[in-house]
mmCIF file of C-alpha atoms and ligand atoms in Angstrom:
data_model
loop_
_atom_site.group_PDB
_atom_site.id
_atom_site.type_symbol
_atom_site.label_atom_id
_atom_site.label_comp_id
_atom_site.label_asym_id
_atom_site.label_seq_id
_atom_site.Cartn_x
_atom_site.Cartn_y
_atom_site.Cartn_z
ATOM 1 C CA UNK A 21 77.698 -70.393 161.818
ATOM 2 C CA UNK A 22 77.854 -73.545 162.968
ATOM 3 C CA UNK A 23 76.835 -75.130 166.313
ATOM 4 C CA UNK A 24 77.932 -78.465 167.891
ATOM 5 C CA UNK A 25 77.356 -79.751 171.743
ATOM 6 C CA UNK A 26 78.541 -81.620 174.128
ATOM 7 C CA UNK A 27 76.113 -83.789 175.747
ATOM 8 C CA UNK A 28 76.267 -84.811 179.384
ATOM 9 C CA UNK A 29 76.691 -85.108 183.198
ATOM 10 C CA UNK A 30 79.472 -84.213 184.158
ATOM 11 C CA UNK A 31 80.883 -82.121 181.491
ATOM 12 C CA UNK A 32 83.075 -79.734 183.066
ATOM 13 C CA UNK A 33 85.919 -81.620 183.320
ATOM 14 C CA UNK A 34 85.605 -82.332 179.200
ATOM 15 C CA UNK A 35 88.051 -80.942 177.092
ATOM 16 C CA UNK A 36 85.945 -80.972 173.914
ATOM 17 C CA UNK A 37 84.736 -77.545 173.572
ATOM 18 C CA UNK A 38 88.107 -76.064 173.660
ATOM 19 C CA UNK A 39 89.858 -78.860 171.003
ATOM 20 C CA UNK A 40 86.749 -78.346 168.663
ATOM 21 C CA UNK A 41 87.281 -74.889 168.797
ATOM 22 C CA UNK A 42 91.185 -74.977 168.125
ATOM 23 C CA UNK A 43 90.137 -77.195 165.110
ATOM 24 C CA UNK A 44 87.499 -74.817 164.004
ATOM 25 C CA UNK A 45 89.943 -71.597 163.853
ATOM 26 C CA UNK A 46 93.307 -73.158 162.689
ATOM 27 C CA UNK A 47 90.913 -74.444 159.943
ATOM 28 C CA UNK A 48 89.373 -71.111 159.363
ATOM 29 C CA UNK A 49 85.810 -73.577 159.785
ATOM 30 C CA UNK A 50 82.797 -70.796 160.892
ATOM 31 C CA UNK A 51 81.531 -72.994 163.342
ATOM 32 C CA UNK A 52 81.386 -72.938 167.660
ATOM 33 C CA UNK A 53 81.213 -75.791 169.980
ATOM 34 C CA UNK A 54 79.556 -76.255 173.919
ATOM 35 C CA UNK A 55 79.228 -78.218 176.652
ATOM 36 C CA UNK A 56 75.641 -78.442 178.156
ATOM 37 C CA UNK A 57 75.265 -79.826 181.184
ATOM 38 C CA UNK A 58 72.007 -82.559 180.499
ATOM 39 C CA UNK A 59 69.650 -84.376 182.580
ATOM 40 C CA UNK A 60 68.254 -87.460 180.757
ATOM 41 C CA UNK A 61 64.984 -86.378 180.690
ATOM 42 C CA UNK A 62 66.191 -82.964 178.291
ATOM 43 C CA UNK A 63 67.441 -85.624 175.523
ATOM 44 C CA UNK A 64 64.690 -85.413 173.374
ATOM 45 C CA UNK A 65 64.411 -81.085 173.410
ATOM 46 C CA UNK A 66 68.708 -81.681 172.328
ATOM 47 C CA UNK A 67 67.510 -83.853 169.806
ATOM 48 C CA UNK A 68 64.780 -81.467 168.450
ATOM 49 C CA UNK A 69 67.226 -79.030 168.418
ATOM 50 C CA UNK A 70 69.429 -80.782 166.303
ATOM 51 C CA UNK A 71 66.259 -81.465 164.283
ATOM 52 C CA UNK A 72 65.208 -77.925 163.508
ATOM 53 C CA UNK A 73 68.852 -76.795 162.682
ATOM 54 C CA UNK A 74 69.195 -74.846 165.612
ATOM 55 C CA UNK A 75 72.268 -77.301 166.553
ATOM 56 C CA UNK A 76 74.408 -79.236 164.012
ATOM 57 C CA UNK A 77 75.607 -82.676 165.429
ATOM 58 C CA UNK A 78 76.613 -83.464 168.992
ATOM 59 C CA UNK A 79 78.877 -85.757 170.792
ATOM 60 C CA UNK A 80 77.307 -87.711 173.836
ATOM 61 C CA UNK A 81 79.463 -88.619 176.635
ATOM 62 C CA UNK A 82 78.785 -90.272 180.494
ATOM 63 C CA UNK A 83 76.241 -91.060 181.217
ATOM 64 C CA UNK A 84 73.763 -91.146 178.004
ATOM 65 C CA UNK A 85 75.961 -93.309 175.347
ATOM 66 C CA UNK A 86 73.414 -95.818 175.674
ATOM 67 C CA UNK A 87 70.221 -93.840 176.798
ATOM 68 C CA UNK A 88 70.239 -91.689 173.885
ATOM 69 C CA UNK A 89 69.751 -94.423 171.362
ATOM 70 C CA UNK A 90 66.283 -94.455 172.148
ATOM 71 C CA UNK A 91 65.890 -91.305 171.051
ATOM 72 C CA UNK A 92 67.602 -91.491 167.847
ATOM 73 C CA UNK A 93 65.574 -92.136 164.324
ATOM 74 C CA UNK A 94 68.060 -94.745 163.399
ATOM 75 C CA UNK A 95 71.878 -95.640 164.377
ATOM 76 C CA UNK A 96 74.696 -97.214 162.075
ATOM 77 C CA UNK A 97 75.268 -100.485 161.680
ATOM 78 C CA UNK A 98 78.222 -100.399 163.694
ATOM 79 C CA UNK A 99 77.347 -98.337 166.680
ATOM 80 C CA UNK A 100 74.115 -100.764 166.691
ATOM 81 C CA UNK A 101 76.564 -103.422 167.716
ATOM 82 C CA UNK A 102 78.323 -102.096 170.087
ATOM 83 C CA UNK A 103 75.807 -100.458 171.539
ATOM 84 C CA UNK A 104 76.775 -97.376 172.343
ATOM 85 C CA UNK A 105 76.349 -93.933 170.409
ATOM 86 C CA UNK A 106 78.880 -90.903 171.309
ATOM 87 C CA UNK A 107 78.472 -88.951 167.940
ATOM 88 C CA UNK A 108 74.878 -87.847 166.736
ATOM 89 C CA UNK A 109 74.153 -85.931 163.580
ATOM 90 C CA UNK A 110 71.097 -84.919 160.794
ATOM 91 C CA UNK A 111 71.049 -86.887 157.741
ATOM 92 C CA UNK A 112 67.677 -86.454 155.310
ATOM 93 C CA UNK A 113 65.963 -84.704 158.279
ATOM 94 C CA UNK A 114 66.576 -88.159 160.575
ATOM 95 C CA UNK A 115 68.653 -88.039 163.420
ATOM 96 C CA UNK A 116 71.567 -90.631 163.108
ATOM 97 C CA UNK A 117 73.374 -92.014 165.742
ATOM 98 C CA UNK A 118 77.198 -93.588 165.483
ATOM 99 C CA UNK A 119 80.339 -94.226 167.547
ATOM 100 C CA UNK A 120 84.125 -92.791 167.098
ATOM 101 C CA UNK A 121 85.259 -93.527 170.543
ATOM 102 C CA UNK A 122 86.088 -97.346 169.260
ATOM 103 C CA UNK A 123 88.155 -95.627 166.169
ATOM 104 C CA UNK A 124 89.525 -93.441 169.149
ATOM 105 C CA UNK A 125 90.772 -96.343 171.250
ATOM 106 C CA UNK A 126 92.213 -98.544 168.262
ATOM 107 C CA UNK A 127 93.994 -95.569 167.184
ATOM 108 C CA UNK A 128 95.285 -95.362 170.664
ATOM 109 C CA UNK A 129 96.595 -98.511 170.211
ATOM 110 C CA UNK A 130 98.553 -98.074 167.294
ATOM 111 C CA UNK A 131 100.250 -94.864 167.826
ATOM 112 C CA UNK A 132 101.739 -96.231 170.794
ATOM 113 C CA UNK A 133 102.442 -99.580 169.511
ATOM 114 C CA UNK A 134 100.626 -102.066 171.387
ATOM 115 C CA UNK A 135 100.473 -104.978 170.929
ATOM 116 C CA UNK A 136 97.566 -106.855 172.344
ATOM 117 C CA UNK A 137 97.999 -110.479 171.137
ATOM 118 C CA UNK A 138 99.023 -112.983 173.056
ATOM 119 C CA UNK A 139 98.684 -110.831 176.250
ATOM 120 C CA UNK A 140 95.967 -111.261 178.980
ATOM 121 C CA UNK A 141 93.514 -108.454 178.142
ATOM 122 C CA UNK A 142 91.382 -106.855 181.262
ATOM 123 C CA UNK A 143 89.035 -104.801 180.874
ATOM 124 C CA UNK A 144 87.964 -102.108 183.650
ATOM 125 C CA UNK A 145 84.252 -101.474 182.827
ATOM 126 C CA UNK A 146 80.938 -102.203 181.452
ATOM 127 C CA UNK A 147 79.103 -98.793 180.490
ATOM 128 C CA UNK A 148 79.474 -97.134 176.913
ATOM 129 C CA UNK A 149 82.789 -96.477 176.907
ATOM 130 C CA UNK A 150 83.810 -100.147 177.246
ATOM 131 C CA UNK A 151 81.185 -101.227 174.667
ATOM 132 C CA UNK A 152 83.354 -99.553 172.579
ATOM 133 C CA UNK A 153 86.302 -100.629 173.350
ATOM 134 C CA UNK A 154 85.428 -104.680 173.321
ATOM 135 C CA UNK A 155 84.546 -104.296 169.941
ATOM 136 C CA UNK A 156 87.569 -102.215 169.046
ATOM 137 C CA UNK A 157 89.574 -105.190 170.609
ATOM 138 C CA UNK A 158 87.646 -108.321 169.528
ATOM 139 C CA UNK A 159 88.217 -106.503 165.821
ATOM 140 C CA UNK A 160 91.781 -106.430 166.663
ATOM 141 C CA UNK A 161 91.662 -110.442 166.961
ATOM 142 C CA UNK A 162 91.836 -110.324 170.721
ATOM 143 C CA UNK A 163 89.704 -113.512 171.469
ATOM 144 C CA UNK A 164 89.853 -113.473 175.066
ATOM 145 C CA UNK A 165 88.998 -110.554 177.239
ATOM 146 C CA UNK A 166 88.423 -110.102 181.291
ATOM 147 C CA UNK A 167 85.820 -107.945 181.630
ATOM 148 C CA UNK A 168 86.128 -106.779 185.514
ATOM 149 C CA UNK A 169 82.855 -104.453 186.760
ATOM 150 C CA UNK A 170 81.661 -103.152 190.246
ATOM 151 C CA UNK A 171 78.184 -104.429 188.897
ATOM 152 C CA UNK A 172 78.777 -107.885 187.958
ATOM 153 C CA UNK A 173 75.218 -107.900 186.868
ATOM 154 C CA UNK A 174 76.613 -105.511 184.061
ATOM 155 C CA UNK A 175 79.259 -107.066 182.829
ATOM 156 C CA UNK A 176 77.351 -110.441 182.484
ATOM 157 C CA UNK A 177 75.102 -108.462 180.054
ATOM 158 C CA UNK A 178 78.375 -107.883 177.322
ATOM 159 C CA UNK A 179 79.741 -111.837 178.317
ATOM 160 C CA UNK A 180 80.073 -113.662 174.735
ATOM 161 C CA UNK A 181 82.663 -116.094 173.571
ATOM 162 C CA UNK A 182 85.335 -113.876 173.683
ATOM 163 C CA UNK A 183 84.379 -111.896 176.940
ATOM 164 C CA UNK A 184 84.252 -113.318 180.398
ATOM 165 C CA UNK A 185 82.158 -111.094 183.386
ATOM 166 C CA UNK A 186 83.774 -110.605 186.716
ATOM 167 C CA UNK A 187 83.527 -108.644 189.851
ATOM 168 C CA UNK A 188 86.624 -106.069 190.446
ATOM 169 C CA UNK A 189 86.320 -107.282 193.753
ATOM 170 C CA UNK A 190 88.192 -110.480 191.627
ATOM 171 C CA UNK A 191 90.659 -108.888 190.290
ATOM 172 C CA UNK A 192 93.350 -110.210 192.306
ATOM 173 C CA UNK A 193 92.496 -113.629 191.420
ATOM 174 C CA UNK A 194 92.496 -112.787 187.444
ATOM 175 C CA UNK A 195 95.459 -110.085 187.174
ATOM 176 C CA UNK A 196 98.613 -111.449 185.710
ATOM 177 C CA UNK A 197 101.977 -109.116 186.400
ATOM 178 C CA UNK A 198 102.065 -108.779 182.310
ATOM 179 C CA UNK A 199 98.438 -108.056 182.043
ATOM 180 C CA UNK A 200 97.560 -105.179 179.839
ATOM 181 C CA UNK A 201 94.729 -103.319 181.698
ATOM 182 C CA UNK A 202 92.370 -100.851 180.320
ATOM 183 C CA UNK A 203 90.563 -98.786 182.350
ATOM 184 C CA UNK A 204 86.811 -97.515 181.068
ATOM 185 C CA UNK A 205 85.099 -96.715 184.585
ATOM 186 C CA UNK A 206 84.935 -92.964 185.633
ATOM 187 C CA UNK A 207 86.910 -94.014 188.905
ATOM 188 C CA UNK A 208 90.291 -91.457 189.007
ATOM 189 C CA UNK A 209 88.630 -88.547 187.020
ATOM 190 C CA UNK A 210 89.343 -85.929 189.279
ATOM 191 C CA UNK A 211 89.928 -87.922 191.976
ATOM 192 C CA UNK A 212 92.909 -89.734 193.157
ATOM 193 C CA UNK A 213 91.161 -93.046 193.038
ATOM 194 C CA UNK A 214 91.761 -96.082 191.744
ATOM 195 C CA UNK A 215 89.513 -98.786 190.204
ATOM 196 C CA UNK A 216 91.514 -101.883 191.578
ATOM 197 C CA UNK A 217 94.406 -101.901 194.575
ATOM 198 C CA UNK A 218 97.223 -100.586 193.413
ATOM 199 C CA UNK A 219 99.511 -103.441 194.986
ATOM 200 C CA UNK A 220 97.829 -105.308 191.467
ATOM 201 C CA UNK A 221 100.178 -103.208 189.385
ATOM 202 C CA UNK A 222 103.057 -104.425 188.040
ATOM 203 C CA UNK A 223 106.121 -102.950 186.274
ATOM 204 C CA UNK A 224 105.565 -105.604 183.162
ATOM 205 C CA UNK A 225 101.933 -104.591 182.569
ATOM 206 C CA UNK A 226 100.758 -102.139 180.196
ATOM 207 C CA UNK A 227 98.355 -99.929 181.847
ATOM 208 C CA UNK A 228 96.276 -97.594 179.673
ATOM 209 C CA UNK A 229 93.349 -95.045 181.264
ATOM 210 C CA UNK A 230 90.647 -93.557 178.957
ATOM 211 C CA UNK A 231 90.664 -90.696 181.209
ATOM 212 C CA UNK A 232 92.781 -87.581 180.437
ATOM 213 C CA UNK A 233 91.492 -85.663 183.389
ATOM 214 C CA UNK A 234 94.200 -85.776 184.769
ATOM 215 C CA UNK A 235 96.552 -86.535 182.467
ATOM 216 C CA UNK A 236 98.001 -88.917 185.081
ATOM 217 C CA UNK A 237 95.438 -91.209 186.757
ATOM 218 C CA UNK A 238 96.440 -92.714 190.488
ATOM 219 C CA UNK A 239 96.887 -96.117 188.372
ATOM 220 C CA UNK A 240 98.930 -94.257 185.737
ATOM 221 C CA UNK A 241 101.150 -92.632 188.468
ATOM 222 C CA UNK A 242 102.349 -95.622 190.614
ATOM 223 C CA UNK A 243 102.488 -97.623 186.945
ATOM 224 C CA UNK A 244 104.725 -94.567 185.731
ATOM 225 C CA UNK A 245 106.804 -95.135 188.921
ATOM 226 C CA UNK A 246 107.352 -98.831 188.834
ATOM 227 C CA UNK A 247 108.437 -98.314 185.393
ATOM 228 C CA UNK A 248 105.645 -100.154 183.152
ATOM 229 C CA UNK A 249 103.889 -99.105 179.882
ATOM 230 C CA UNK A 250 101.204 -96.420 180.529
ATOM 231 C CA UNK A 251 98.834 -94.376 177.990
ATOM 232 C CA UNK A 252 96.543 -91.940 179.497
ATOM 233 C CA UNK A 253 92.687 -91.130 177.051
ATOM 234 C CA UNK A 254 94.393 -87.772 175.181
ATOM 235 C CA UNK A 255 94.723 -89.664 172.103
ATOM 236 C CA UNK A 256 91.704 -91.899 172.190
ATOM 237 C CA UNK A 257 89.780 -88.343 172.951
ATOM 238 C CA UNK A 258 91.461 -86.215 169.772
ATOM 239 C CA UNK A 259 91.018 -89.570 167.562
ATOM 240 C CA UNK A 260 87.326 -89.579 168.227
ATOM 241 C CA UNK A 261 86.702 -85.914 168.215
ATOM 242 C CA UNK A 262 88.244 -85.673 164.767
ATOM 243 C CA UNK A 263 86.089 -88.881 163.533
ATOM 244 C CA UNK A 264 83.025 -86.696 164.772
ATOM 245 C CA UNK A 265 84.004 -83.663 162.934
ATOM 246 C CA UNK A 266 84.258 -85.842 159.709
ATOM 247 C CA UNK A 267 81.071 -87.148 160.065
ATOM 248 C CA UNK A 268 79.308 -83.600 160.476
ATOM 249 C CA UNK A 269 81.162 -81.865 157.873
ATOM 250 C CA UNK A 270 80.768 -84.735 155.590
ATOM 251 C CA UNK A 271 83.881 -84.920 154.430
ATOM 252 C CA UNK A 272 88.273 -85.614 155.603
ATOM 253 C CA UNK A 273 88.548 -82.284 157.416
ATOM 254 C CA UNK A 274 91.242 -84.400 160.157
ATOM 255 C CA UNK A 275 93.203 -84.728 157.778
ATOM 256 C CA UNK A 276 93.696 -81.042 157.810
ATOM 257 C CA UNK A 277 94.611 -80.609 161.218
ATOM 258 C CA UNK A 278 98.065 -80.638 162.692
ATOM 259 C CA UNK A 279 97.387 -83.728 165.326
ATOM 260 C CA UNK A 280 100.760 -82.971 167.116
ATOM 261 C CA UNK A 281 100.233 -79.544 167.174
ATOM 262 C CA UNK A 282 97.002 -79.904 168.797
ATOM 263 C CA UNK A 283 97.968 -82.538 171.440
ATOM 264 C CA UNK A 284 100.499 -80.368 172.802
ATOM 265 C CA UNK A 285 97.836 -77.615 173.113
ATOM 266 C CA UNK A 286 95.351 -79.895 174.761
ATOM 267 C CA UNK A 287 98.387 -81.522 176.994
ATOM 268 C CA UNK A 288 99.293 -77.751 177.909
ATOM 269 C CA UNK A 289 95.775 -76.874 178.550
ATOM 270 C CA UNK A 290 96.008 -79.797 181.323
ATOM 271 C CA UNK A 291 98.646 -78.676 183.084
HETATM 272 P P1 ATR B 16 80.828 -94.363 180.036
HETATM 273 O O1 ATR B 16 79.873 -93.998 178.969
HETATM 274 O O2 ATR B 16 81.990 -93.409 180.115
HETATM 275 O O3 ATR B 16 81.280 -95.783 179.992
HETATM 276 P P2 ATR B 16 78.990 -95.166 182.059
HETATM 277 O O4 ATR B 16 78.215 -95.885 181.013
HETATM 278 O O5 ATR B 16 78.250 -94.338 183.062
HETATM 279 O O6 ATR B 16 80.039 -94.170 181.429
HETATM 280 O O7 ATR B 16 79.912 -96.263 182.811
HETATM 281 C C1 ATR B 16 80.709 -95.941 183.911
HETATM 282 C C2 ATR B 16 81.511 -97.173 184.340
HETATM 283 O O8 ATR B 16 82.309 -96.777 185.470
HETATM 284 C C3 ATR B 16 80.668 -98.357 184.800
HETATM 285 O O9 ATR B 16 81.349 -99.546 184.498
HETATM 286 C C4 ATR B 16 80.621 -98.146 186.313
HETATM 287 O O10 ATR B 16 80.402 -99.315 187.048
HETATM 288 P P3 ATR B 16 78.895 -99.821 187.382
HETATM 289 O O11 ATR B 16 78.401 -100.469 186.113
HETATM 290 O O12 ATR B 16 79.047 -100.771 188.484
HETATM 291 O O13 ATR B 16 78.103 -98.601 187.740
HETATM 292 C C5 ATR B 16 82.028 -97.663 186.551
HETATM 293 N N1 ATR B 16 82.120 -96.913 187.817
HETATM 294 C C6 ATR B 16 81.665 -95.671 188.069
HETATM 295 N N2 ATR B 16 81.950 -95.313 189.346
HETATM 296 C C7 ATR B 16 82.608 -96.377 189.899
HETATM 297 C C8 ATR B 16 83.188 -96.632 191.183
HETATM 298 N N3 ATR B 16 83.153 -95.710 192.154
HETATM 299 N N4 ATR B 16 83.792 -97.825 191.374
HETATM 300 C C9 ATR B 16 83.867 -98.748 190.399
HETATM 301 N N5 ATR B 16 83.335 -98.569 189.157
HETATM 302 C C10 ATR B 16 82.727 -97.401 188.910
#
């Protein structure tokens, strides 16, 4: 049998373990998935493990998407530039690190039709998760992004030509009321917080959360009230979980699986 992990602090809230597993049986796959609950400092025994067999691949989530690179023996091309790994695996005895969440996100985008050109793009953010999503959007052709984060020091670090750092304490000063706003930061994940003031929100926005714990972030809530475009982190989550499972099986296996089906599971395992 196989064995995958989830890597991280928190990882309670994480939905993984019980979508890999769906996959695993409706696929008839002899393989188990688990959350483990990591300090930073047991990285390198995970990544032994995954070097003596004894675990398969793993998916890295908050806080270590950018702490475990060191760790690695090399990392793909493209999750060297965004610079963030959330999907490790064995290849030729090295231990490889790569990125699905910013497959995850631009999948989000086109199931639901969004279209980001043309629009003023804000980004909620600067840890891994957002990494990934800049580069998902600056592939898009989005050539000019707000990047708002509590640490401005942060943000400064990801400013380019296409990405300008701010302080979310600014975001009243740079929110537009057609702004498309995507937040990356942990704020509303099991909590009924919100990363900016909710009198920002506007029914002409489009407001997408990465979080799907809950389903229905404070931000999505009042957006879903007002009446504007909102897209909670299910599908960015399944997208990038089924990119991972390609990657350690080596071969299409999503391509197998029944994504509707397995959305409304997940969506009734949130209830
Ligand atoms: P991930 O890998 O999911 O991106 P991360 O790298 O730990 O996780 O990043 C978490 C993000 O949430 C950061 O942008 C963080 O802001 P800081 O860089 O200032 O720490 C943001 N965040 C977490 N808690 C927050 C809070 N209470 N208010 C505002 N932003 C918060």
């Amino acid at each position: 049998m196989k064995l995958f992990a989830l890597i991280g602090s928190p990882v309670s809230h994480s939905l993984s373990a019980i979508m890999h597993q769906w996959v695993f049986n409706s696929l008839d796959l002899d393989a188990k998935y688990v959350k483990i609950q990591s300090e930073e400092n047991e990285l390198p025994t995970i990544i032994q493990k995954i070097k003596n067999g004894k675990l398969n691949g793993a998916n890295i989530t908050i806080p270590f998407k950018e702490s475990i690179i060191k760790y690695l023996d090399e990392i793909n091309p493209r999750a060297k530039s965004i610079g963030a790994v959330n999907c490790i695996l064995k290849s030729d005895s090295k231990i490889i690190g790569n990125n699905t969440d910013w497959y995850g996100f631009s999948m989000t985008l086109k199931n639901n039709d969004i279209n980001l050109l043309d629009r003023e793009v804000i980004v909620l953010g600067a840890g891994g998760s957002a990494k990934s999503i800049l580069y998902a959007l600056k592939g898009m052709g989005v050539q000019k992004i707000f990047l708002l984060n509590r640490s401005i020091d942060k943000a400064k670090t990801l400013q380019d030509e296409y990405i300008s750092a701010h302080s979310l304490d600014d975001a009243e000063g740079i929110i537009q009321a057609d702004s498309i706003i995507i937040n990356t930061t942990s704020v509303g994940m099991q909590s009924a917080q919100a990363p900016i003031d909710l009198g920002l929100i506007h029914k002409n926005q489009v407001l997408i959360d990465i979080i799907y714990t809950p389903l229905e972030t404070s931000i999505l809530k009042f957006g879903n009230q007002i009446g504007a475009l909102t897209v909670n982190g299910l599908d960015m989550f399944i997208h990038q979980g089924l990119a991972s499972l390609d990657l350690w099986f080596g071969s299409s296996v999503s391509t197998q699986v029944n994504f509707p089906k397995l959305k409304t599971y997940l969506e009734s395992e949130l209830c």
